[in-house]
């Protein structure tokens, strides 16, 4: 079904692996399309309650494959046709998404990681705002997510300087959720994902939706948004299970509905 990515599901977790290891998982038009298609597939699958995006080989994603960029390339059209639909689908994905950054995440590869909810980084992984090094501007949501994660001043510094950010530095800056040792990489990523997959998925989706709306809302709007979200969450089976488990002094078994 897919040629540039791998997509499998296991234990309520969908694994989307970028699969051009010989090109450091650089984006092509086909890869952008296949990622967007896989996001739609995971979104519709009721058995999927968490998504992990990672890379095969040594890199997470090195950004756009520059072999396909010509002197007359219209970068705006590439973004509008290929990247923007992918980023918007990811932004509206109402299940938890983990970027398992196994190696370098550069350029639009870094943008992809920033657009995820959690960023688990291998101790050998790194981020690079590589756009400036080829005379371009950060894109694919980069200038939206980066200042929200690290603040305006640091975002400007990273974007303009274009220097490598190690996993440990990314953790200090708030870019990385967790840094994982190489010998525990697969085990800890799987455990983190499966833990998220056992949580009340509908509530997570509502949290994501209204956190996103909070940037453009005033207090009164957010109070009403919270009331609406709470009514919706209160009607789920997982809420009923959570209350019942609390009364019975046991761990709840959520089903994601």
PDB file of C-alpha atoms in Angstrom:
ATOM      1  CA  UNK A   1       0.000   0.000   0.000  1.00  0.00           C
ATOM      2  CA  UNK A   2       2.846   2.395   0.859  1.00  0.00           C
ATOM      3  CA  UNK A   3       6.227   2.787  -0.818  1.00  0.00           C
ATOM      4  CA  UNK A   4       7.982   5.568   1.127  1.00  0.00           C
ATOM      5  CA  UNK A   5       6.613   4.809   4.600  1.00  0.00           C
ATOM      6  CA  UNK A   6       5.724   1.767   6.669  1.00  0.00           C
ATOM      7  CA  UNK A   7       2.437   1.672   8.562  1.00  0.00           C
ATOM      8  CA  UNK A   8       1.536  -1.009  11.101  1.00  0.00           C
ATOM      9  CA  UNK A   9      -0.702  -1.201  14.166  1.00  0.00           C
ATOM     10  CA  UNK A  10      -0.079  -3.072  17.394  1.00  0.00           C
ATOM     11  CA  UNK A  11      -1.560  -2.853  20.898  1.00  0.00           C
ATOM     12  CA  UNK A  12      -3.787   0.106  19.909  1.00  0.00           C
ATOM     13  CA  UNK A  13      -0.738   2.008  18.609  1.00  0.00           C
ATOM     14  CA  UNK A  14      -0.179   2.931  14.958  1.00  0.00           C
ATOM     15  CA  UNK A  15       3.460   3.096  13.899  1.00  0.00           C
ATOM     16  CA  UNK A  16       4.243   5.331  10.925  1.00  0.00           C
ATOM     17  CA  UNK A  17       7.869   4.857   9.897  1.00  0.00           C
ATOM     18  CA  UNK A  18       9.446   7.088   7.271  1.00  0.00           C
ATOM     19  CA  UNK A  19      11.167   4.616   4.991  1.00  0.00           C
ATOM     20  CA  UNK A  20      13.823   6.202   2.776  1.00  0.00           C
ATOM     21  CA  UNK A  21      16.813   5.365   4.992  1.00  0.00           C
ATOM     22  CA  UNK A  22      19.323   5.692   2.147  1.00  0.00           C
ATOM     23  CA  UNK A  23      18.192   9.332   1.763  1.00  0.00           C
ATOM     24  CA  UNK A  24      17.938   9.977   5.524  1.00  0.00           C
ATOM     25  CA  UNK A  25      14.159   9.804   5.107  1.00  0.00           C
ATOM     26  CA  UNK A  26      14.068  13.017   3.085  1.00  0.00           C
ATOM     27  CA  UNK A  27      10.608  14.114   1.959  1.00  0.00           C
ATOM     28  CA  UNK A  28       9.360  13.603  -1.571  1.00  0.00           C
ATOM     29  CA  UNK A  29       5.925  14.405  -2.969  1.00  0.00           C
ATOM     30  CA  UNK A  30       4.970  10.751  -2.663  1.00  0.00           C
ATOM     31  CA  UNK A  31       6.049  10.632   0.974  1.00  0.00           C
ATOM     32  CA  UNK A  32       4.010  13.727   1.852  1.00  0.00           C
ATOM     33  CA  UNK A  33       0.955  12.170   0.207  1.00  0.00           C
ATOM     34  CA  UNK A  34       1.492   8.807   1.902  1.00  0.00           C
ATOM     35  CA  UNK A  35       1.929  10.372   5.351  1.00  0.00           C
ATOM     36  CA  UNK A  36      -1.323  12.298   4.928  1.00  0.00           C
ATOM     37  CA  UNK A  37      -3.073   9.121   3.776  1.00  0.00           C
ATOM     38  CA  UNK A  38      -1.742   7.176   6.774  1.00  0.00           C
ATOM     39  CA  UNK A  39      -2.922   9.924   9.146  1.00  0.00           C
ATOM     40  CA  UNK A  40      -6.424   9.595   7.693  1.00  0.00           C
ATOM     41  CA  UNK A  41      -6.247   5.815   8.080  1.00  0.00           C
ATOM     42  CA  UNK A  42      -5.180   6.063  11.732  1.00  0.00           C
ATOM     43  CA  UNK A  43      -7.820   8.711  12.407  1.00  0.00           C
ATOM     44  CA  UNK A  44     -10.637   6.487  11.149  1.00  0.00           C
ATOM     45  CA  UNK A  45      -9.418   3.310  12.866  1.00  0.00           C
ATOM     46  CA  UNK A  46     -11.222   2.992  16.199  1.00  0.00           C
ATOM     47  CA  UNK A  47      -8.622   0.508  17.388  1.00  0.00           C
ATOM     48  CA  UNK A  48      -5.857   3.110  17.061  1.00  0.00           C
ATOM     49  CA  UNK A  49      -5.557   5.223  20.206  1.00  0.00           C
ATOM     50  CA  UNK A  50      -2.031   6.582  19.755  1.00  0.00           C
ATOM     51  CA  UNK A  51       0.221   7.300  16.772  1.00  0.00           C
ATOM     52  CA  UNK A  52       4.016   7.130  16.660  1.00  0.00           C
ATOM     53  CA  UNK A  53       5.956   8.774  13.823  1.00  0.00           C
ATOM     54  CA  UNK A  54       9.585   7.728  13.499  1.00  0.00           C
ATOM     55  CA  UNK A  55      12.235   7.016  10.891  1.00  0.00           C
ATOM     56  CA  UNK A  56      13.924   3.881   9.639  1.00  0.00           C
ATOM     57  CA  UNK A  57      17.710   3.891   9.607  1.00  0.00           C
ATOM     58  CA  UNK A  58      19.952   6.543  11.151  1.00  0.00           C
ATOM     59  CA  UNK A  59      17.757   9.627  10.654  1.00  0.00           C
ATOM     60  CA  UNK A  60      14.302  10.769  11.668  1.00  0.00           C
ATOM     61  CA  UNK A  61      13.922  13.021   8.618  1.00  0.00           C
ATOM     62  CA  UNK A  62      16.415  15.308   6.892  1.00  0.00           C
ATOM     63  CA  UNK A  63      13.769  17.570   5.333  1.00  0.00           C
ATOM     64  CA  UNK A  64      12.954  18.038   1.664  1.00  0.00           C
ATOM     65  CA  UNK A  65      14.947  15.939  -0.792  1.00  0.00           C
ATOM     66  CA  UNK A  66      16.942  18.721  -2.480  1.00  0.00           C
ATOM     67  CA  UNK A  67      17.562  16.499  -5.499  1.00  0.00           C
ATOM     68  CA  UNK A  68      14.070  17.454  -6.637  1.00  0.00           C
ATOM     69  CA  UNK A  69      14.561  21.206  -6.174  1.00  0.00           C
ATOM     70  CA  UNK A  70      15.352  23.199  -9.311  1.00  0.00           C
ATOM     71  CA  UNK A  71      16.233  26.844  -9.931  1.00  0.00           C
ATOM     72  CA  UNK A  72      12.666  27.655 -10.976  1.00  0.00           C
ATOM     73  CA  UNK A  73      10.980  25.643  -8.208  1.00  0.00           C
ATOM     74  CA  UNK A  74       7.968  27.450  -6.742  1.00  0.00           C
ATOM     75  CA  UNK A  75       8.408  26.684  -3.043  1.00  0.00           C
ATOM     76  CA  UNK A  76       5.031  28.206  -2.167  1.00  0.00           C
ATOM     77  CA  UNK A  77       3.240  25.748  -4.439  1.00  0.00           C
ATOM     78  CA  UNK A  78       5.166  22.826  -2.938  1.00  0.00           C
ATOM     79  CA  UNK A  79       4.061  23.902   0.526  1.00  0.00           C
ATOM     80  CA  UNK A  80       0.435  24.493  -0.459  1.00  0.00           C
ATOM     81  CA  UNK A  81       0.139  21.232  -2.369  1.00  0.00           C
ATOM     82  CA  UNK A  82       2.206  18.835  -0.272  1.00  0.00           C
ATOM     83  CA  UNK A  83       3.250  20.029   3.165  1.00  0.00           C
ATOM     84  CA  UNK A  84       0.360  22.203   4.345  1.00  0.00           C
ATOM     85  CA  UNK A  85      -2.296  19.463   3.977  1.00  0.00           C
ATOM     86  CA  UNK A  86      -0.027  17.068   5.892  1.00  0.00           C
ATOM     87  CA  UNK A  87       0.607  19.537   8.723  1.00  0.00           C
ATOM     88  CA  UNK A  88      -3.062  20.532   8.975  1.00  0.00           C
ATOM     89  CA  UNK A  89      -4.177  16.899   9.091  1.00  0.00           C
ATOM     90  CA  UNK A  90      -1.677  16.294  11.878  1.00  0.00           C
ATOM     91  CA  UNK A  91      -2.818  19.418  13.760  1.00  0.00           C
ATOM     92  CA  UNK A  92      -6.430  18.231  13.693  1.00  0.00           C
ATOM     93  CA  UNK A  93      -5.611  14.630  14.619  1.00  0.00           C
ATOM     94  CA  UNK A  94      -7.540  14.089  17.862  1.00  0.00           C
ATOM     95  CA  UNK A  95      -5.468  11.214  19.190  1.00  0.00           C
ATOM     96  CA  UNK A  96      -2.065  11.549  20.897  1.00  0.00           C
ATOM     97  CA  UNK A  97       0.871  11.717  18.472  1.00  0.00           C
ATOM     98  CA  UNK A  98       4.476  10.946  19.382  1.00  0.00           C
ATOM     99  CA  UNK A  99       7.494  11.921  17.312  1.00  0.00           C
ATOM    100  CA  UNK A 100      10.060   9.247  18.133  1.00  0.00           C
ATOM    101  CA  UNK A 101      13.132  11.164  16.960  1.00  0.00           C
ATOM    102  CA  UNK A 102      15.642   8.377  16.402  1.00  0.00           C
ATOM    103  CA  UNK A 103      18.250  10.542  14.617  1.00  0.00           C
ATOM    104  CA  UNK A 104      18.656  13.929  13.018  1.00  0.00           C
ATOM    105  CA  UNK A 105      15.461  15.915  12.395  1.00  0.00           C
ATOM    106  CA  UNK A 106      16.373  18.759  10.049  1.00  0.00           C
ATOM    107  CA  UNK A 107      14.387  21.365   8.152  1.00  0.00           C
ATOM    108  CA  UNK A 108      10.867  20.149   7.464  1.00  0.00           C
ATOM    109  CA  UNK A 109      11.769  16.996   9.387  1.00  0.00           C
ATOM    110  CA  UNK A 110      12.117  19.159  12.474  1.00  0.00           C
ATOM    111  CA  UNK A 111       8.813  20.843  11.574  1.00  0.00           C
ATOM    112  CA  UNK A 112       7.133  17.439  11.477  1.00  0.00           C
ATOM    113  CA  UNK A 113       8.429  16.637  14.959  1.00  0.00           C
ATOM    114  CA  UNK A 114       7.337  20.031  16.317  1.00  0.00           C
ATOM    115  CA  UNK A 115       3.801  19.415  15.054  1.00  0.00           C
ATOM    116  CA  UNK A 116       3.508  16.254  17.170  1.00  0.00           C
ATOM    117  CA  UNK A 117       2.235  16.253  20.753  1.00  0.00           C
ATOM    118  CA  UNK A 118       5.261  14.587  22.325  1.00  0.00           C
ATOM    119  CA  UNK A 119       8.872  14.364  21.187  1.00  0.00           C
ATOM    120  CA  UNK A 120      10.869  11.402  22.471  1.00  0.00           C
ATOM    121  CA  UNK A 121      14.500  11.743  21.449  1.00  0.00           C
ATOM    122  CA  UNK A 122      17.270   9.213  21.251  1.00  0.00           C
ATOM    123  CA  UNK A 123      20.351  10.398  23.125  1.00  0.00           C
ATOM    124  CA  UNK A 124      22.090  10.576  19.728  1.00  0.00           C
ATOM    125  CA  UNK A 125      19.291  12.512  17.985  1.00  0.00           C
ATOM    126  CA  UNK A 126      19.338  16.211  17.168  1.00  0.00           C
ATOM    127  CA  UNK A 127      17.293  19.057  15.721  1.00  0.00           C
ATOM    128  CA  UNK A 128      18.571  21.429  13.047  1.00  0.00           C
ATOM    129  CA  UNK A 129      16.743  24.464  11.679  1.00  0.00           C
ATOM    130  CA  UNK A 130      18.465  23.830   8.370  1.00  0.00           C
ATOM    131  CA  UNK A 131      16.409  26.229   6.236  1.00  0.00           C
ATOM    132  CA  UNK A 132      18.715  29.211   6.784  1.00  0.00           C
ATOM    133  CA  UNK A 133      21.678  27.169   5.543  1.00  0.00           C
ATOM    134  CA  UNK A 134      20.147  27.042   2.055  1.00  0.00           C
ATOM    135  CA  UNK A 135      18.776  30.587   2.157  1.00  0.00           C
ATOM    136  CA  UNK A 136      15.204  29.652   3.013  1.00  0.00           C
ATOM    137  CA  UNK A 137      12.661  30.367   5.747  1.00  0.00           C
ATOM    138  CA  UNK A 138      11.361  27.720   8.215  1.00  0.00           C
ATOM    139  CA  UNK A 139       8.082  26.283   6.967  1.00  0.00           C
ATOM    140  CA  UNK A 140       5.607  23.413   7.410  1.00  0.00           C
ATOM    141  CA  UNK A 141       4.308  24.960  10.632  1.00  0.00           C
ATOM    142  CA  UNK A 142       7.782  25.546  12.039  1.00  0.00           C
ATOM    143  CA  UNK A 143       7.299  29.266  12.693  1.00  0.00           C
ATOM    144  CA  UNK A 144       3.957  28.491  14.352  1.00  0.00           C
ATOM    145  CA  UNK A 145       5.063  25.734  16.723  1.00  0.00           C
ATOM    146  CA  UNK A 146       8.639  26.726  17.557  1.00  0.00           C
ATOM    147  CA  UNK A 147       7.935  30.038  19.394  1.00  0.00           C
ATOM    148  CA  UNK A 148       5.077  28.375  21.264  1.00  0.00           C
ATOM    149  CA  UNK A 149       7.497  25.773  22.561  1.00  0.00           C
ATOM    150  CA  UNK A 150      10.616  27.842  23.290  1.00  0.00           C
ATOM    151  CA  UNK A 151       9.545  31.507  23.169  1.00  0.00           C
ATOM    152  CA  UNK A 152      10.087  34.202  20.539  1.00  0.00           C
ATOM    153  CA  UNK A 153      13.730  35.040  21.263  1.00  0.00           C
ATOM    154  CA  UNK A 154      14.981  31.454  21.296  1.00  0.00           C
ATOM    155  CA  UNK A 155      12.904  30.594  18.217  1.00  0.00           C
ATOM    156  CA  UNK A 156      14.515  33.479  16.329  1.00  0.00           C
ATOM    157  CA  UNK A 157      17.969  32.380  17.465  1.00  0.00           C
ATOM    158  CA  UNK A 158      17.457  28.786  16.373  1.00  0.00           C
ATOM    159  CA  UNK A 159      15.934  29.782  13.029  1.00  0.00           C
ATOM    160  CA  UNK A 160      18.617  32.337  12.151  1.00  0.00           C
ATOM    161  CA  UNK A 161      21.704  30.540  13.474  1.00  0.00           C
ATOM    162  CA  UNK A 162      20.774  27.132  12.036  1.00  0.00           C
ATOM    163  CA  UNK A 163      22.931  25.261  14.521  1.00  0.00           C
ATOM    164  CA  UNK A 164      22.511  21.699  15.711  1.00  0.00           C
ATOM    165  CA  UNK A 165      20.530  21.232  18.931  1.00  0.00           C
ATOM    166  CA  UNK A 166      21.496  18.077  20.832  1.00  0.00           C
ATOM    167  CA  UNK A 167      18.906  15.896  22.541  1.00  0.00           C
ATOM    168  CA  UNK A 168      19.940  17.120  25.996  1.00  0.00           C
ATOM    169  CA  UNK A 169      19.766  20.764  24.914  1.00  0.00           C
ATOM    170  CA  UNK A 170      16.375  20.095  23.316  1.00  0.00           C
ATOM    171  CA  UNK A 171      15.160  18.718  26.650  1.00  0.00           C
ATOM    172  CA  UNK A 172      16.342  21.853  28.461  1.00  0.00           C
ATOM    173  CA  UNK A 173      14.626  24.087  25.905  1.00  0.00           C
ATOM    174  CA  UNK A 174      11.330  22.221  26.168  1.00  0.00           C
ATOM    175  CA  UNK A 175      11.564  20.747  22.670  1.00  0.00           C
ATOM    176  CA  UNK A 176      11.973  17.176  23.907  1.00  0.00           C
ATOM    177  CA  UNK A 177       9.570  15.408  26.233  1.00  0.00           C
ATOM    178  CA  UNK A 178      12.145  12.791  27.140  1.00  0.00           C
ATOM    179  CA  UNK A 179      15.655  11.712  26.132  1.00  0.00           C
ATOM    180  CA  UNK A 180      16.144   7.954  25.899  1.00  0.00           C
ATOM    181  CA  UNK A 181      19.347   5.906  25.961  1.00  0.00           C
ATOM    182  CA  UNK A 182      20.082   3.938  22.792  1.00  0.00           C
ATOM    183  CA  UNK A 183      19.959   0.555  24.528  1.00  0.00           C
ATOM    184  CA  UNK A 184      16.452   1.283  25.841  1.00  0.00           C
ATOM    185  CA  UNK A 185      15.090   3.134  22.801  1.00  0.00           C
ATOM    186  CA  UNK A 186      12.540   0.675  21.379  1.00  0.00           C
ATOM    187  CA  UNK A 187      11.410  -0.524  24.802  1.00  0.00           C
ATOM    188  CA  UNK A 188      10.784   2.952  26.218  1.00  0.00           C
ATOM    189  CA  UNK A 189       9.128   4.376  23.101  1.00  0.00           C
ATOM    190  CA  UNK A 190       6.754   1.403  23.005  1.00  0.00           C
ATOM    191  CA  UNK A 191       5.978   1.722  26.712  1.00  0.00           C
ATOM    192  CA  UNK A 192       5.305   5.468  26.401  1.00  0.00           C
ATOM    193  CA  UNK A 193       3.011   4.929  23.398  1.00  0.00           C
ATOM    194  CA  UNK A 194       1.115   2.031  24.942  1.00  0.00           C
ATOM    195  CA  UNK A 195       0.586   4.020  28.137  1.00  0.00           C
ATOM    196  CA  UNK A 196      -0.988   6.847  26.103  1.00  0.00           C
ATOM    197  CA  UNK A 197      -3.088   4.308  24.202  1.00  0.00           C
ATOM    198  CA  UNK A 198      -4.626   3.152  27.504  1.00  0.00           C
ATOM    199  CA  UNK A 199      -5.814   6.629  28.475  1.00  0.00           C
ATOM    200  CA  UNK A 200      -9.292   8.071  27.683  1.00  0.00           C
ATOM    201  CA  UNK A 201      -8.756   8.934  24.016  1.00  0.00           C
ATOM    202  CA  UNK A 202     -11.829  11.151  23.601  1.00  0.00           C
ATOM    203  CA  UNK A 203     -10.739  13.324  26.526  1.00  0.00           C
ATOM    204  CA  UNK A 204      -7.251  13.651  25.039  1.00  0.00           C
ATOM    205  CA  UNK A 205      -8.764  14.750  21.735  1.00  0.00           C
ATOM    206  CA  UNK A 206     -10.827  17.421  23.487  1.00  0.00           C
ATOM    207  CA  UNK A 207      -7.790  18.636  25.427  1.00  0.00           C
ATOM    208  CA  UNK A 208      -5.816  18.953  22.181  1.00  0.00           C
ATOM    209  CA  UNK A 209      -8.643  20.747  20.386  1.00  0.00           C
ATOM    210  CA  UNK A 210      -9.266  23.371  23.028  1.00  0.00           C
ATOM    211  CA  UNK A 211      -5.634  23.978  23.898  1.00  0.00           C
ATOM    212  CA  UNK A 212      -5.207  24.826  20.222  1.00  0.00           C
ATOM    213  CA  UNK A 213      -8.206  27.185  20.328  1.00  0.00           C
ATOM    214  CA  UNK A 214      -6.948  28.862  23.517  1.00  0.00           C
ATOM    215  CA  UNK A 215      -4.328  30.882  21.609  1.00  0.00           C
ATOM    216  CA  UNK A 216      -7.051  32.865  19.855  1.00  0.00           C
ATOM    217  CA  UNK A 217      -9.667  33.001  22.625  1.00  0.00           C
ATOM    218  CA  UNK A 218     -10.234  35.249  25.614  1.00  0.00           C
ATOM    219  CA  UNK A 219     -11.071  33.949  29.087  1.00  0.00           C
ATOM    220  CA  UNK A 220     -14.836  34.026  28.609  1.00  0.00           C
ATOM    221  CA  UNK A 221     -14.573  32.039  25.386  1.00  0.00           C
ATOM    222  CA  UNK A 222     -12.304  29.478  26.993  1.00  0.00           C
ATOM    223  CA  UNK A 223     -14.584  29.059  29.990  1.00  0.00           C
ATOM    224  CA  UNK A 224     -17.419  28.246  27.596  1.00  0.00           C
ATOM    225  CA  UNK A 225     -15.169  25.977  25.543  1.00  0.00           C
ATOM    226  CA  UNK A 226     -14.204  24.100  28.704  1.00  0.00           C
ATOM    227  CA  UNK A 227     -17.871  23.741  29.675  1.00  0.00           C
ATOM    228  CA  UNK A 228     -18.715  22.317  26.243  1.00  0.00           C
ATOM    229  CA  UNK A 229     -15.718  19.968  26.302  1.00  0.00           C
ATOM    230  CA  UNK A 230     -16.565  18.785  29.799  1.00  0.00           C
ATOM    231  CA  UNK A 231     -20.161  18.022  28.813  1.00  0.00           C
ATOM    232  CA  UNK A 232     -18.872  16.003  25.850  1.00  0.00           C
ATOM    233  CA  UNK A 233     -16.301  14.126  27.944  1.00  0.00           C
ATOM    234  CA  UNK A 234     -18.887  13.521  30.664  1.00  0.00           C
ATOM    235  CA  UNK A 235     -21.030  11.568  28.220  1.00  0.00           C
ATOM    236  CA  UNK A 236     -18.291   9.092  27.287  1.00  0.00           C
ATOM    237  CA  UNK A 237     -18.042   5.511  28.452  1.00  0.00           C
ATOM    238  CA  UNK A 238     -14.530   6.240  29.698  1.00  0.00           C
ATOM    239  CA  UNK A 239     -15.842   8.868  32.112  1.00  0.00           C
ATOM    240  CA  UNK A 240     -18.343   6.380  33.516  1.00  0.00           C
ATOM    241  CA  UNK A 241     -15.577   3.797  33.856  1.00  0.00           C
ATOM    242  CA  UNK A 242     -13.275   6.313  35.544  1.00  0.00           C
ATOM    243  CA  UNK A 243     -15.893   7.192  38.162  1.00  0.00           C
ATOM    244  CA  UNK A 244     -16.766   3.535  38.738  1.00  0.00           C
ATOM    245  CA  UNK A 245     -13.094   2.606  39.125  1.00  0.00           C
ATOM    246  CA  UNK A 246     -12.587   5.467  41.598  1.00  0.00           C
ATOM    247  CA  UNK A 247     -15.525   4.261  43.703  1.00  0.00           C
ATOM    248  CA  UNK A 248     -14.234   0.690  43.617  1.00  0.00           C
ATOM    249  CA  UNK A 249     -10.655   1.755  44.375  1.00  0.00           C
ATOM    250  CA  UNK A 250      -9.214   0.086  41.290  1.00  0.00           C
ATOM    251  CA  UNK A 251      -7.349   1.163  38.158  1.00  0.00           C
ATOM    252  CA  UNK A 252      -9.739   2.199  35.363  1.00  0.00           C
ATOM    253  CA  UNK A 253      -9.793   0.271  32.099  1.00  0.00           C
ATOM    254  CA  UNK A 254     -10.465   2.850  29.422  1.00  0.00           C
ATOM    255  CA  UNK A 255     -11.674   1.866  25.947  1.00  0.00           C
ATOM    256  CA  UNK A 256     -11.211   5.136  24.119  1.00  0.00           C
ATOM    257  CA  UNK A 257     -14.920   5.799  23.696  1.00  0.00           C
TER     258      UNK A 257
END
